């Protein structure tokens, strides 16, 4: 019983997470180019392909072109994808395949530090994806607002939210195959319900309601106005939902990972 | 040896919290489901001692190490490591601990040098300290000329040595080694043994698990044999052999060894045991046995003094453990 209650303890945060963050940065630096290409090619191609191809046939959308509409969605979805891949595939490699976390925990570092380091790293890396899309969007003239700089902290919190959700899956996963379920059953619906490719108000009311619970829709609700020179409404609500996903998700991931590794 | 590698324990970090006892374990228990994996263990490790934990697979050796490191919570008992209560202050205790795990978990994306550097950061070591320490550790591991090679290009023995060097990055007082030479060829094993002896010579305290009896016999001042979560015996290798087994062994093989054993072997020795096609005859005086065997040309035999493996097999049985 004692062991179980300790697994439920609140996270103990410390600056030691920086060691894990730096370890991952050192690996990333070695593979930066292919990693960036891999992370960026997909969202960029969709943005340009749909944006210009489909965009020609569409009227302007609440004052902007379709590709400008899509750019904001792509910033957010690229963060979601990058964070999910990092937290799940890379995280699982480090936890289960390479046993990197085990090695770290033999040093004076706790699992809480390791997981927090992973979440912070994942959010940082996904921020980079979001920023890269933002830079391309700016270069294409799809945003010209200084308000867009406010998207940076929002991207980070969004990355943290998807890092936490991904780490929950990692804690539960028996193998890499398991992550396919998450992508098919959660990430893909999220993409379609969260205002990324088309306005969510085009959807039946039930699906609109479902979308309102998804973290990505709240990220888009903040990022899109900011990229289009508008201060978003309901800032506290949207930031709050993202922070809740990040915080509660992290706690759940931590409890599950403790149960898996510290048994 | 390079002076930078080792700071004498007395001068550098005399934790006043513990004097001569590095590790004290009392009544340690741990169950998984209905299976009690560690079933009440007592263990005391003195500074400068090399202690071996022997046992068949599944005896509870690795779980005992994990409990001591604070990586899992015990169901009962107490652990004090380097003056810190575990698991409560396990993290603080691990500041002065080195660990060589059973399976290599070096960072495959890094070079040998980077592995040491990144690991040193987990201990909060300064860049200056590591700049001094890492070349010395690479030399200790015999990897100075492979420092900037990727881990993937190193042999099993090299990786093992690097793992040992990594465990020394913080100049630990107490080193845990979980089956340090499993899977290595004889040359690589001897090199690891030599390094471990050096460390003991420097006053480091070592706790190692192994199922190689020769390893335990060579390295350990004291050892315990564990089975089914309990320590069956402990003592120096010599004491264990002297106390728990007849001093002479004759191994008999060949056609009809089994029939011979049941007829003559059991009469001429104090104890006869059979594993596969080999009969092991134990006795204080084996002369009559050897004379008898001279008359049996179809049988081959080997006369040798009893060793730790004989003790081990006697105490844990000859059945396979998987």
mmCIF file with all atom_site columns, N, CA, C and O in Angstrom, chain A residues 98-143:
data_model
loop_
_atom_site.group_PDB
_atom_site.id
_atom_site.type_symbol
_atom_site.label_atom_id
_atom_site.label_alt_id
_atom_site.label_comp_id
_atom_site.label_asym_id
_atom_site.label_entity_id
_atom_site.label_seq_id
_atom_site.pdbx_PDB_ins_code
_atom_site.Cartn_x
_atom_site.Cartn_y
_atom_site.Cartn_z
_atom_site.occupancy
_atom_site.B_iso_or_equiv
_atom_site.pdbx_formal_charge
_atom_site.auth_seq_id
_atom_site.auth_comp_id
_atom_site.auth_asym_id
_atom_site.auth_atom_id
_atom_site.pdbx_PDB_model_num
ATOM 1   N N  . UNK A 1 98  ? 16.498 2.016  -25.045 1.00 0.00 ? 98  UNK A N  1
ATOM 2   C CA . UNK A 1 98  ? 17.888 2.327  -24.670 1.00 0.00 ? 98  UNK A CA 1
ATOM 3   C C  . UNK A 1 98  ? 18.107 2.327  -23.160 1.00 0.00 ? 98  UNK A C  1
ATOM 4   O O  . UNK A 1 98  ? 19.248 2.361  -22.708 1.00 0.00 ? 98  UNK A O  1
ATOM 5   N N  . UNK A 1 99  ? 17.029 2.326  -22.398 1.00 0.00 ? 99  UNK A N  1
ATOM 6   C CA . UNK A 1 99  ? 17.099 2.379  -20.929 1.00 0.00 ? 99  UNK A CA 1
ATOM 7   C C  . UNK A 1 99  ? 17.867 3.607  -20.445 1.00 0.00 ? 99  UNK A C  1
ATOM 8   O O  . UNK A 1 99  ? 18.554 3.558  -19.414 1.00 0.00 ? 99  UNK A O  1
ATOM 9   N N  . UNK A 1 100 ? 17.754 4.680  -21.208 1.00 0.00 ? 100 UNK A N  1
ATOM 10  C CA . UNK A 1 100 ? 18.460 5.905  -20.815 1.00 0.00 ? 100 UNK A CA 1
ATOM 11  C C  . UNK A 1 100 ? 17.940 6.436  -19.476 1.00 0.00 ? 100 UNK A C  1
ATOM 12  O O  . UNK A 1 100 ? 18.719 6.911  -18.653 1.00 0.00 ? 100 UNK A O  1
ATOM 13  N N  . UNK A 1 101 ? 16.631 6.346  -19.273 1.00 0.00 ? 101 UNK A N  1
ATOM 14  C CA . UNK A 1 101 ? 16.068 6.862  -18.015 1.00 0.00 ? 101 UNK A CA 1
ATOM 15  C C  . UNK A 1 101 ? 16.598 6.056  -16.830 1.00 0.00 ? 101 UNK A C  1
ATOM 16  O O  . UNK A 1 101 ? 16.874 6.616  -15.773 1.00 0.00 ? 101 UNK A O  1
ATOM 17  N N  . UNK A 1 102 ? 16.721 4.741  -17.000 1.00 0.00 ? 102 UNK A N  1
ATOM 18  C CA . UNK A 1 102 ? 17.269 3.918  -15.914 1.00 0.00 ? 102 UNK A CA 1
ATOM 19  C C  . UNK A 1 102 ? 18.669 4.380  -15.555 1.00 0.00 ? 102 UNK A C  1
ATOM 20  O O  . UNK A 1 102 ? 19.021 4.482  -14.380 1.00 0.00 ? 102 UNK A O  1
ATOM 21  N N  . UNK A 1 103 ? 19.485 4.623  -16.585 1.00 0.00 ? 103 UNK A N  1
ATOM 22  C CA . UNK A 1 103 ? 20.856 5.070  -16.332 1.00 0.00 ? 103 UNK A CA 1
ATOM 23  C C  . UNK A 1 103 ? 20.843 6.386  -15.564 1.00 0.00 ? 103 UNK A C  1
ATOM 24  O O  . UNK A 1 103 ? 21.586 6.555  -14.590 1.00 0.00 ? 103 UNK A O  1
ATOM 25  N N  . UNK A 1 104 ? 19.980 7.302  -15.973 1.00 0.00 ? 104 UNK A N  1
ATOM 26  C CA . UNK A 1 104 ? 19.942 8.618  -15.321 1.00 0.00 ? 104 UNK A CA 1
ATOM 27  C C  . UNK A 1 104 ? 19.512 8.469  -13.866 1.00 0.00 ? 104 UNK A C  1
ATOM 28  O O  . UNK A 1 104 ? 20.029 9.149  -12.980 1.00 0.00 ? 104 UNK A O  1
ATOM 29  N N  . UNK A 1 105 ? 18.588 7.554  -13.614 1.00 0.00 ? 105 UNK A N  1
ATOM 30  C CA . UNK A 1 105 ? 18.067 7.425  -12.248 1.00 0.00 ? 105 UNK A CA 1
ATOM 31  C C  . UNK A 1 105 ? 19.037 6.723  -11.297 1.00 0.00 ? 105 UNK A C  1
ATOM 32  O O  . UNK A 1 105 ? 18.797 6.682  -10.095 1.00 0.00 ? 105 UNK A O  1
ATOM 33  N N  . UNK A 1 106 ? 20.136 6.193  -11.826 1.00 0.00 ? 106 UNK A N  1
ATOM 34  C CA . UNK A 1 106 ? 21.189 5.701  -10.949 1.00 0.00 ? 106 UNK A CA 1
ATOM 35  C C  . UNK A 1 106 ? 22.039 6.855  -10.421 1.00 0.00 ? 106 UNK A C  1
ATOM 36  O O  . UNK A 1 106 ? 22.796 6.690  -9.462  1.00 0.00 ? 106 UNK A O  1
ATOM 37  N N  . UNK A 1 107 ? 21.949 7.988  -11.069 1.00 0.00 ? 107 UNK A N  1
ATOM 38  C CA . UNK A 1 107 ? 22.610 9.200  -10.585 1.00 0.00 ? 107 UNK A CA 1
ATOM 39  C C  . UNK A 1 107 ? 21.640 9.898  -9.620  1.00 0.00 ? 107 UNK A C  1
ATOM 40  O O  . UNK A 1 107 ? 20.501 9.466  -9.474  1.00 0.00 ? 107 UNK A O  1
ATOM 41  N N  . UNK A 1 108 ? 22.094 10.949 -8.948  1.00 0.00 ? 108 UNK A N  1
ATOM 42  C CA . UNK A 1 108 ? 21.180 11.633 -8.020  1.00 0.00 ? 108 UNK A CA 1
ATOM 43  C C  . UNK A 1 108 ? 20.133 12.472 -8.739  1.00 0.00 ? 108 UNK A C  1
ATOM 44  O O  . UNK A 1 108 ? 20.083 13.695 -8.603  1.00 0.00 ? 108 UNK A O  1
ATOM 45  N N  . UNK A 1 109 ? 19.333 11.824 -9.545  1.00 0.00 ? 109 UNK A N  1
ATOM 46  C CA . UNK A 1 109 ? 18.260 12.459 -10.311 1.00 0.00 ? 109 UNK A CA 1
ATOM 47  C C  . UNK A 1 109 ? 17.047 11.546 -10.137 1.00 0.00 ? 109 UNK A C  1
ATOM 48  O O  . UNK A 1 109 ? 17.197 10.332 -10.134 1.00 0.00 ? 109 UNK A O  1
ATOM 49  N N  . UNK A 1 110 ? 15.881 12.149 -9.972  1.00 0.00 ? 110 UNK A N  1
ATOM 50  C CA . UNK A 1 110 ? 14.691 11.324 -9.741  1.00 0.00 ? 110 UNK A CA 1
ATOM 51  C C  . UNK A 1 110 ? 13.886 11.161 -11.026 1.00 0.00 ? 110 UNK A C  1
ATOM 52  O O  . UNK A 1 110 ? 14.106 11.878 -12.004 1.00 0.00 ? 110 UNK A O  1
ATOM 53  N N  . UNK A 1 111 ? 12.929 10.237 -10.996 1.00 0.00 ? 111 UNK A N  1
ATOM 54  C CA . UNK A 1 111 ? 12.057 10.060 -12.157 1.00 0.00 ? 111 UNK A CA 1
ATOM 55  C C  . UNK A 1 111 ? 11.256 11.337 -12.415 1.00 0.00 ? 111 UNK A C  1
ATOM 56  O O  . UNK A 1 111 ? 10.991 11.680 -13.566 1.00 0.00 ? 111 UNK A O  1
ATOM 57  N N  . UNK A 1 112 ? 10.887 12.042 -11.356 1.00 0.00 ? 112 UNK A N  1
ATOM 58  C CA . UNK A 1 112 ? 10.177 13.318 -11.532 1.00 0.00 ? 112 UNK A CA 1
ATOM 59  C C  . UNK A 1 112 ? 11.024 14.274 -12.375 1.00 0.00 ? 112 UNK A C  1
ATOM 60  O O  . UNK A 1 112 ? 10.514 14.938 -13.278 1.00 0.00 ? 112 UNK A O  1
ATOM 61  N N  . UNK A 1 113 ? 12.332 14.330 -12.066 1.00 0.00 ? 113 UNK A N  1
ATOM 62  C CA . UNK A 1 113 ? 13.233 15.195 -12.836 1.00 0.00 ? 113 UNK A CA 1
ATOM 63  C C  . UNK A 1 113 ? 13.295 14.738 -14.291 1.00 0.00 ? 113 UNK A C  1
ATOM 64  O O  . UNK A 1 113 ? 13.258 15.555 -15.213 1.00 0.00 ? 113 UNK A O  1
ATOM 65  N N  . UNK A 1 114 ? 13.418 13.428 -14.480 1.00 0.00 ? 114 UNK A N  1
ATOM 66  C CA . UNK A 1 114 ? 13.542 12.881 -15.834 1.00 0.00 ? 114 UNK A CA 1
ATOM 67  C C  . UNK A 1 114 ? 12.314 13.231 -16.660 1.00 0.00 ? 114 UNK A C  1
ATOM 68  O O  . UNK A 1 114 ? 12.424 13.756 -17.782 1.00 0.00 ? 114 UNK A O  1
ATOM 69  N N  . UNK A 1 115 ? 11.143 12.986 -16.091 1.00 0.00 ? 115 UNK A N  1
ATOM 70  C CA . UNK A 1 115 ? 9.923  13.200 -16.868 1.00 0.00 ? 115 UNK A CA 1
ATOM 71  C C  . UNK A 1 115 ? 9.689  14.688 -17.131 1.00 0.00 ? 115 UNK A C  1
ATOM 72  O O  . UNK A 1 115 ? 9.259  15.069 -18.229 1.00 0.00 ? 115 UNK A O  1
ATOM 73  N N  . UNK A 1 116 ? 9.989  15.515 -16.138 1.00 0.00 ? 116 UNK A N  1
ATOM 74  C CA . UNK A 1 116 ? 9.840  16.957 -16.335 1.00 0.00 ? 116 UNK A CA 1
ATOM 75  C C  . UNK A 1 116 ? 10.831 17.431 -17.406 1.00 0.00 ? 116 UNK A C  1
ATOM 76  O O  . UNK A 1 116 ? 10.477 18.229 -18.284 1.00 0.00 ? 116 UNK A O  1
ATOM 77  N N  . UNK A 1 117 ? 12.052 16.899 -17.359 1.00 0.00 ? 117 UNK A N  1
ATOM 78  C CA . UNK A 1 117 ? 13.045 17.236 -18.381 1.00 0.00 ? 117 UNK A CA 1
ATOM 79  C C  . UNK A 1 117 ? 12.564 16.836 -19.772 1.00 0.00 ? 117 UNK A C  1
ATOM 80  O O  . UNK A 1 117 ? 12.716 17.588 -20.736 1.00 0.00 ? 117 UNK A O  1
ATOM 81  N N  . UNK A 1 118 ? 11.951 15.647 -19.867 1.00 0.00 ? 118 UNK A N  1
ATOM 82  C CA . UNK A 1 118 ? 11.437 15.178 -21.157 1.00 0.00 ? 118 UNK A CA 1
ATOM 83  C C  . UNK A 1 118 ? 10.314 16.086 -21.653 1.00 0.00 ? 118 UNK A C  1
ATOM 84  O O  . UNK A 1 118 ? 10.252 16.424 -22.838 1.00 0.00 ? 118 UNK A O  1
ATOM 85  N N  . UNK A 1 119 ? 9.402  16.464 -20.735 1.00 0.00 ? 119 UNK A N  1
ATOM 86  C CA . UNK A 1 119 ? 8.278  17.323 -21.122 1.00 0.00 ? 119 UNK A CA 1
ATOM 87  C C  . UNK A 1 119 ? 8.791  18.686 -21.586 1.00 0.00 ? 119 UNK A C  1
ATOM 88  O O  . UNK A 1 119 ? 8.347  19.207 -22.623 1.00 0.00 ? 119 UNK A O  1
ATOM 89  N N  . UNK A 1 120 ? 9.735  19.247 -20.849 1.00 0.00 ? 120 UNK A N  1
ATOM 90  C CA . UNK A 1 120 ? 10.266 20.566 -21.210 1.00 0.00 ? 120 UNK A CA 1
ATOM 91  C C  . UNK A 1 120 ? 11.024 20.493 -22.537 1.00 0.00 ? 120 UNK A C  1
ATOM 92  O O  . UNK A 1 120 ? 10.929 21.390 -23.376 1.00 0.00 ? 120 UNK A O  1
ATOM 93  N N  . UNK A 1 121 ? 11.778 19.416 -22.718 1.00 0.00 ? 121 UNK A N  1
ATOM 94  C CA . UNK A 1 121 ? 12.503 19.242 -23.967 1.00 0.00 ? 121 UNK A CA 1
ATOM 95  C C  . UNK A 1 121 ? 11.532 19.122 -25.144 1.00 0.00 ? 121 UNK A C  1
ATOM 96  O O  . UNK A 1 121 ? 11.697 19.744 -26.188 1.00 0.00 ? 121 UNK A O  1
ATOM 97  N N  . UNK A 1 122 ? 10.514 18.283 -24.959 1.00 0.00 ? 122 UNK A N  1
ATOM 98  C CA . UNK A 1 122 ? 9.537  18.058 -26.015 1.00 0.00 ? 122 UNK A CA 1
ATOM 99  C C  . UNK A 1 122 ? 8.849  19.370 -26.389 1.00 0.00 ? 122 UNK A C  1
ATOM 100 O O  . UNK A 1 122 ? 8.676  19.680 -27.577 1.00 0.00 ? 122 UNK A O  1
ATOM 101 N N  . UNK A 1 123 ? 8.478  20.147 -25.373 1.00 0.00 ? 123 UNK A N  1
ATOM 102 C CA . UNK A 1 123 ? 7.837  21.434 -25.642 1.00 0.00 ? 123 UNK A CA 1
ATOM 103 C C  . UNK A 1 123 ? 8.805  22.357 -26.389 1.00 0.00 ? 123 UNK A C  1
ATOM 104 O O  . UNK A 1 123 ? 8.405  23.052 -27.328 1.00 0.00 ? 123 UNK A O  1
ATOM 105 N N  . UNK A 1 124 ? 10.079 22.331 -25.997 1.00 0.00 ? 124 UNK A N  1
ATOM 106 C CA . UNK A 1 124 ? 11.069 23.197 -26.657 1.00 0.00 ? 124 UNK A CA 1
ATOM 107 C C  . UNK A 1 124 ? 11.221 22.817 -28.125 1.00 0.00 ? 124 UNK A C  1
ATOM 108 O O  . UNK A 1 124 ? 11.277 23.663 -29.012 1.00 0.00 ? 124 UNK A O  1
ATOM 109 N N  . UNK A 1 125 ? 11.315 21.500 -28.348 1.00 0.00 ? 125 UNK A N  1
ATOM 110 C CA . UNK A 1 125 ? 11.522 21.042 -29.711 1.00 0.00 ? 125 UNK A CA 1
ATOM 111 C C  . UNK A 1 125 ? 10.301 21.355 -30.587 1.00 0.00 ? 125 UNK A C  1
ATOM 112 O O  . UNK A 1 125 ? 10.445 21.765 -31.744 1.00 0.00 ? 125 UNK A O  1
ATOM 113 N N  . UNK A 1 126 ? 9.114  21.195 -30.021 1.00 0.00 ? 126 UNK A N  1
ATOM 114 C CA . UNK A 1 126 ? 7.914  21.477 -30.809 1.00 0.00 ? 126 UNK A CA 1
ATOM 115 C C  . UNK A 1 126 ? 7.772  22.973 -31.035 1.00 0.00 ? 126 UNK A C  1
ATOM 116 O O  . UNK A 1 126 ? 7.268  23.405 -32.079 1.00 0.00 ? 126 UNK A O  1
ATOM 117 N N  . UNK A 1 127 ? 8.251  23.779 -30.071 1.00 0.00 ? 127 UNK A N  1
ATOM 118 C CA . UNK A 1 127 ? 8.243  25.227 -30.267 1.00 0.00 ? 127 UNK A CA 1
ATOM 119 C C  . UNK A 1 127 ? 9.043  25.581 -31.518 1.00 0.00 ? 127 UNK A C  1
ATOM 120 O O  . UNK A 1 127 ? 8.642  26.424 -32.326 1.00 0.00 ? 127 UNK A O  1
ATOM 121 N N  . UNK A 1 128 ? 10.159 24.879 -31.675 1.00 0.00 ? 128 UNK A N  1
ATOM 122 C CA . UNK A 1 128 ? 11.017 25.123 -32.831 1.00 0.00 ? 128 UNK A CA 1
ATOM 123 C C  . UNK A 1 128 ? 10.269 24.841 -34.134 1.00 0.00 ? 128 UNK A C  1
ATOM 124 O O  . UNK A 1 128 ? 10.379 25.598 -35.105 1.00 0.00 ? 128 UNK A O  1
ATOM 125 N N  . UNK A 1 129 ? 9.477  23.758 -34.153 1.00 0.00 ? 129 UNK A N  1
ATOM 126 C CA . UNK A 1 129 ? 8.674  23.452 -35.345 1.00 0.00 ? 129 UNK A CA 1
ATOM 127 C C  . UNK A 1 129 ? 7.682  24.563 -35.610 1.00 0.00 ? 129 UNK A C  1
ATOM 128 O O  . UNK A 1 129 ? 7.524  25.020 -36.751 1.00 0.00 ? 129 UNK A O  1
ATOM 129 N N  . UNK A 1 130 ? 6.995  24.984 -34.552 1.00 0.00 ? 130 UNK A N  1
ATOM 130 C CA . UNK A 1 130 ? 6.008  26.045 -34.707 1.00 0.00 ? 130 UNK A CA 1
ATOM 131 C C  . UNK A 1 130 ? 6.645  27.323 -35.211 1.00 0.00 ? 130 UNK A C  1
ATOM 132 O O  . UNK A 1 130 ? 6.114  27.987 -36.121 1.00 0.00 ? 130 UNK A O  1
ATOM 133 N N  . UNK A 1 131 ? 7.803  27.661 -34.662 1.00 0.00 ? 131 UNK A N  1
ATOM 134 C CA . UNK A 1 131 ? 8.501  28.880 -35.067 1.00 0.00 ? 131 UNK A CA 1
ATOM 135 C C  . UNK A 1 131 ? 8.921  28.787 -36.534 1.00 0.00 ? 131 UNK A C  1
ATOM 136 O O  . UNK A 1 131 ? 8.792  29.754 -37.293 1.00 0.00 ? 131 UNK A O  1
ATOM 137 N N  . UNK A 1 132 ? 9.392  27.609 -36.935 1.00 0.00 ? 132 UNK A N  1
ATOM 138 C CA . UNK A 1 132 ? 9.811  27.442 -38.326 1.00 0.00 ? 132 UNK A CA 1
ATOM 139 C C  . UNK A 1 132 ? 8.635  27.683 -39.275 1.00 0.00 ? 132 UNK A C  1
ATOM 140 O O  . UNK A 1 132 ? 8.779  28.371 -40.285 1.00 0.00 ? 132 UNK A O  1
ATOM 141 N N  . UNK A 1 133 ? 7.462  27.134 -38.940 1.00 0.00 ? 133 UNK A N  1
ATOM 142 C CA . UNK A 1 133 ? 6.287  27.365 -39.784 1.00 0.00 ? 133 UNK A CA 1
ATOM 143 C C  . UNK A 1 133 ? 5.925  28.848 -39.770 1.00 0.00 ? 133 UNK A C  1
ATOM 144 O O  . UNK A 1 133 ? 5.597  29.437 -40.807 1.00 0.00 ? 133 UNK A O  1
ATOM 145 N N  . UNK A 1 134 ? 6.037  29.463 -38.608 1.00 0.00 ? 134 UNK A N  1
ATOM 146 C CA . UNK A 1 134 ? 5.713  30.883 -38.489 1.00 0.00 ? 134 UNK A CA 1
ATOM 147 C C  . UNK A 1 134 ? 6.643  31.728 -39.368 1.00 0.00 ? 134 UNK A C  1
ATOM 148 O O  . UNK A 1 134 ? 6.203  32.683 -40.020 1.00 0.00 ? 134 UNK A O  1
ATOM 149 N N  . UNK A 1 135 ? 7.938  31.353 -39.378 1.00 0.00 ? 135 UNK A N  1
ATOM 150 C CA . UNK A 1 135 ? 8.903  32.102 -40.193 1.00 0.00 ? 135 UNK A CA 1
ATOM 151 C C  . UNK A 1 135 ? 8.552  31.973 -41.675 1.00 0.00 ? 135 UNK A C  1
ATOM 152 O O  . UNK A 1 135 ? 8.542  32.960 -42.418 1.00 0.00 ? 135 UNK A O  1
ATOM 153 N N  . UNK A 1 136 ? 8.232  30.742 -42.083 1.00 0.00 ? 136 UNK A N  1
ATOM 154 C CA . UNK A 1 136 ? 7.850  30.546 -43.484 1.00 0.00 ? 136 UNK A CA 1
ATOM 155 C C  . UNK A 1 136 ? 6.589  31.343 -43.803 1.00 0.00 ? 136 UNK A C  1
ATOM 156 O O  . UNK A 1 136 ? 6.508  32.017 -44.839 1.00 0.00 ? 136 UNK A O  1
ATOM 157 N N  . UNK A 1 137 ? 5.632  31.300 -42.900 1.00 0.00 ? 137 UNK A N  1
ATOM 158 C CA . UNK A 1 137 ? 4.384  32.038 -43.114 1.00 0.00 ? 137 UNK A CA 1
ATOM 159 C C  . UNK A 1 137 ? 4.664  33.539 -43.233 1.00 0.00 ? 137 UNK A C  1
ATOM 160 O O  . UNK A 1 137 ? 4.065  34.229 -44.072 1.00 0.00 ? 137 UNK A O  1
ATOM 161 N N  . UNK A 1 138 ? 5.572  34.024 -42.406 1.00 0.00 ? 138 UNK A N  1
ATOM 162 C CA . UNK A 1 138 ? 5.928  35.445 -42.461 1.00 0.00 ? 138 UNK A CA 1
ATOM 163 C C  . UNK A 1 138 ? 6.605  35.770 -43.790 1.00 0.00 ? 138 UNK A C  1
ATOM 164 O O  . UNK A 1 138 ? 6.289  36.781 -44.442 1.00 0.00 ? 138 UNK A O  1
ATOM 165 N N  . UNK A 1 139 ? 7.523  34.886 -44.199 1.00 0.00 ? 139 UNK A N  1
ATOM 166 C CA . UNK A 1 139 ? 8.230  35.105 -45.454 1.00 0.00 ? 139 UNK A CA 1
ATOM 167 C C  . UNK A 1 139 ? 7.256  35.133 -46.635 1.00 0.00 ? 139 UNK A C  1
ATOM 168 O O  . UNK A 1 139 ? 7.457  35.868 -47.608 1.00 0.00 ? 139 UNK A O  1
ATOM 169 N N  . UNK A 1 140 ? 6.189  34.359 -46.538 1.00 0.00 ? 140 UNK A N  1
ATOM 170 C CA . UNK A 1 140 ? 5.195  34.324 -47.614 1.00 0.00 ? 140 UNK A CA 1
ATOM 171 C C  . UNK A 1 140 ? 4.181  35.453 -47.474 1.00 0.00 ? 140 UNK A C  1
ATOM 172 O O  . UNK A 1 140 ? 3.218  35.522 -48.239 1.00 0.00 ? 140 UNK A O  1
ATOM 173 N N  . UNK A 1 141 ? 4.361  36.294 -46.471 1.00 0.00 ? 141 UNK A N  1
ATOM 174 C CA . UNK A 1 141 ? 3.449  37.414 -46.269 1.00 0.00 ? 141 UNK A CA 1
ATOM 175 C C  . UNK A 1 141 ? 2.103  36.990 -45.705 1.00 0.00 ? 141 UNK A C  1
ATOM 176 O O  . UNK A 1 141 ? 1.107  37.688 -45.866 1.00 0.00 ? 141 UNK A O  1
ATOM 177 N N  . UNK A 1 142 ? 2.049  35.834 -45.035 1.00 0.00 ? 142 UNK A N  1
ATOM 178 C CA . UNK A 1 142 ? 0.767  35.351 -44.508 1.00 0.00 ? 142 UNK A CA 1
ATOM 179 C C  . UNK A 1 142 ? 0.488  35.920 -43.127 1.00 0.00 ? 142 UNK A C  1
ATOM 180 O O  . UNK A 1 142 ? -0.601 35.770 -42.596 1.00 0.00 ? 142 UNK A O  1
ATOM 181 N N  . UNK A 1 143 ? 1.480  36.523 -42.541 1.00 0.00 ? 143 UNK A N  1
ATOM 182 C CA . UNK A 1 143 ? 1.258  37.257 -41.292 1.00 0.00 ? 143 UNK A CA 1
ATOM 183 C C  . UNK A 1 143 ? 2.246  38.416 -41.280 1.00 0.00 ? 143 UNK A C  1
ATOM 184 O O  . UNK A 1 143 ? 3.370  38.282 -41.747 1.00 0.00 ? 143 UNK A O  1
#
